[in-house]
C-alpha positions as a Python dict, from the first residue, in 0.01 Angstrom:
ca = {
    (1, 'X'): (0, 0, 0),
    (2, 'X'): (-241, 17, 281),
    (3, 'X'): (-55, 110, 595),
    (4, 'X'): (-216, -117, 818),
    (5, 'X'): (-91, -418, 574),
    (6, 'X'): (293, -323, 630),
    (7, 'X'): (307, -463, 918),
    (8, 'X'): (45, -779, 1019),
    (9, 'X'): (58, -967, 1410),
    (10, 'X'): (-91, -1261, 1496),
    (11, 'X'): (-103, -1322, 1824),
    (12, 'X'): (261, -1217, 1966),
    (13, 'X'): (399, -1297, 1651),
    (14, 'X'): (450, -996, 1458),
    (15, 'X'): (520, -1067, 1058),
    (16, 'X'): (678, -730, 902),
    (17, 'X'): (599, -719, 503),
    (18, 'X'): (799, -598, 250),
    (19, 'X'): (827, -620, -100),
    (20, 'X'): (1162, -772, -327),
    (21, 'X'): (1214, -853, -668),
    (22, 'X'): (1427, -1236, -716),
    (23, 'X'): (1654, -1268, -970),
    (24, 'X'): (1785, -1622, -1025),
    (25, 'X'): (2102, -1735, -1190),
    (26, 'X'): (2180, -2138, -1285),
    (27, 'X'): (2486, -2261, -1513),
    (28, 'X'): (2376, -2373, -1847),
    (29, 'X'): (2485, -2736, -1869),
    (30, 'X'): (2657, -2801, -1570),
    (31, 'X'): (2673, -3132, -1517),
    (32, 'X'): (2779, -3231, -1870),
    (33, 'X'): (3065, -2958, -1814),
    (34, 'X'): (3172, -3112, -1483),
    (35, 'X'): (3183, -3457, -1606),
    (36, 'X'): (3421, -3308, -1918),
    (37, 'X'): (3669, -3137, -1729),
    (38, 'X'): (3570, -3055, -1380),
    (39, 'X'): (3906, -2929, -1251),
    (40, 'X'): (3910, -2638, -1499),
    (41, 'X'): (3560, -2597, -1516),
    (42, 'X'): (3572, -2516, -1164),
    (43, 'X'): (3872, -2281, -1161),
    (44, 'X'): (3669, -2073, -1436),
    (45, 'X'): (3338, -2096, -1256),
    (46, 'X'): (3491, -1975, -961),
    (47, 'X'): (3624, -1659, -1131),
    (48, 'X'): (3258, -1575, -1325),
    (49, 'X'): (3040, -1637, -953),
    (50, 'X'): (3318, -1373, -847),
    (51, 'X'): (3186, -1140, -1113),
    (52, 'X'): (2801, -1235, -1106),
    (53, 'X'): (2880, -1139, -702),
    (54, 'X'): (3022, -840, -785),
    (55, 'X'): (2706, -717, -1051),
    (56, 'X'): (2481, -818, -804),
    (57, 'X'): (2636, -588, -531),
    (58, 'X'): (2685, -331, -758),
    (59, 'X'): (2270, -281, -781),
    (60, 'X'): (2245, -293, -442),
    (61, 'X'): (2160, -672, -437),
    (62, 'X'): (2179, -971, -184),
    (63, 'X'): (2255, -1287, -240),
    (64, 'X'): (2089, -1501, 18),
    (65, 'X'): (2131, -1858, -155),
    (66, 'X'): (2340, -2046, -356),
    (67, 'X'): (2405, -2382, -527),
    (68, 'X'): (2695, -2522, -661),
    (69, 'X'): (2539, -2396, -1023),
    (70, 'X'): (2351, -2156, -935),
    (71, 'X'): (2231, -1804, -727),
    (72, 'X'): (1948, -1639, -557),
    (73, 'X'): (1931, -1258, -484),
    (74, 'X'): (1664, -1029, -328),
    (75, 'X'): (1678, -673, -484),
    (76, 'X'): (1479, -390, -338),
    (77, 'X'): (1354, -286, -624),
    (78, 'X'): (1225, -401, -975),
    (79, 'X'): (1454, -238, -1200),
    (80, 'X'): (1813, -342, -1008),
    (81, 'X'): (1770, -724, -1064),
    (82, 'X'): (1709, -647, -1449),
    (83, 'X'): (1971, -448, -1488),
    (84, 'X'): (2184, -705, -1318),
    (85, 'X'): (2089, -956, -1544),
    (86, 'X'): (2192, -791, -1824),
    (87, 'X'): (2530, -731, -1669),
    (88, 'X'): (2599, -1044, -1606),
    (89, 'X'): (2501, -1142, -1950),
    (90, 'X'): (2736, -918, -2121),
    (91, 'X'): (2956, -1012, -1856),
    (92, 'X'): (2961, -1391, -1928),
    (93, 'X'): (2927, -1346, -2285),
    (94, 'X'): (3258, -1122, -2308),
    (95, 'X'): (3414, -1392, -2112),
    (96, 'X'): (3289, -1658, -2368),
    (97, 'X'): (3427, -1506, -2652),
    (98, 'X'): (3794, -1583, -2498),
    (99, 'X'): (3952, -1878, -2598),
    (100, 'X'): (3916, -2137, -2346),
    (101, 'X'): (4245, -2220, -2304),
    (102, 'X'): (4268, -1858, -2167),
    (103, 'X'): (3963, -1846, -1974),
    (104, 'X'): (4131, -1962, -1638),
    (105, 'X'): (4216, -1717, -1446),
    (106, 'X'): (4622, -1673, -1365),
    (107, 'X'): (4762, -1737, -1014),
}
């Protein structure tokens, strides 16, 4: 990168620039699972947002927005947001492969 580009002013505004990779995470068929059976959906997506959080910490990620089906995170590098994905893929798909009944998580 050219140094004079890192950081740019325009009149007294200064604008710093800095590069971050985006990874962004939605639920698959939300809606249709809230209208089936919101209360437990909600209990379970609860408990994998807690995990997807933790993954995304994990390689040094932020999240900096959020839906109620979905995340955005800023990474500082290329590779940490692709490894997170996969993660979380595993992640969910481990989770998945319990019965549903057993999905939600104990108090």
């Amino acid at each position: 990168m050219v140094p004079w580009l890192k950081q740019l002013r325009i009149g007294k505004l200064a604008i710093e620039r800095r590069l971050a990779a985006i990874l962004v995470a939605e639920v698959a068929n939300y809606a249709r699972l809230m209208e089936q059976i919101e209360e437990a959906f909600l209990v379970v997506l609860r408990s994998y947002f807690g995990a997807v959080r933790e993954v995304i910490a994990g390689h040094r990620g932020h999240i900096f927005s959020g839906a109620c089906d979905g995340i955005v995170a800023e990474f500082p590098s290329i590779v940490e947001p692709i490894r997170s994905a996969l993660e979380i893929q595993s992640e969910i798909m481990d989770r998945n492969a319990v019965p549903e009944p057993q999905r939600v998580p104990r108090s």
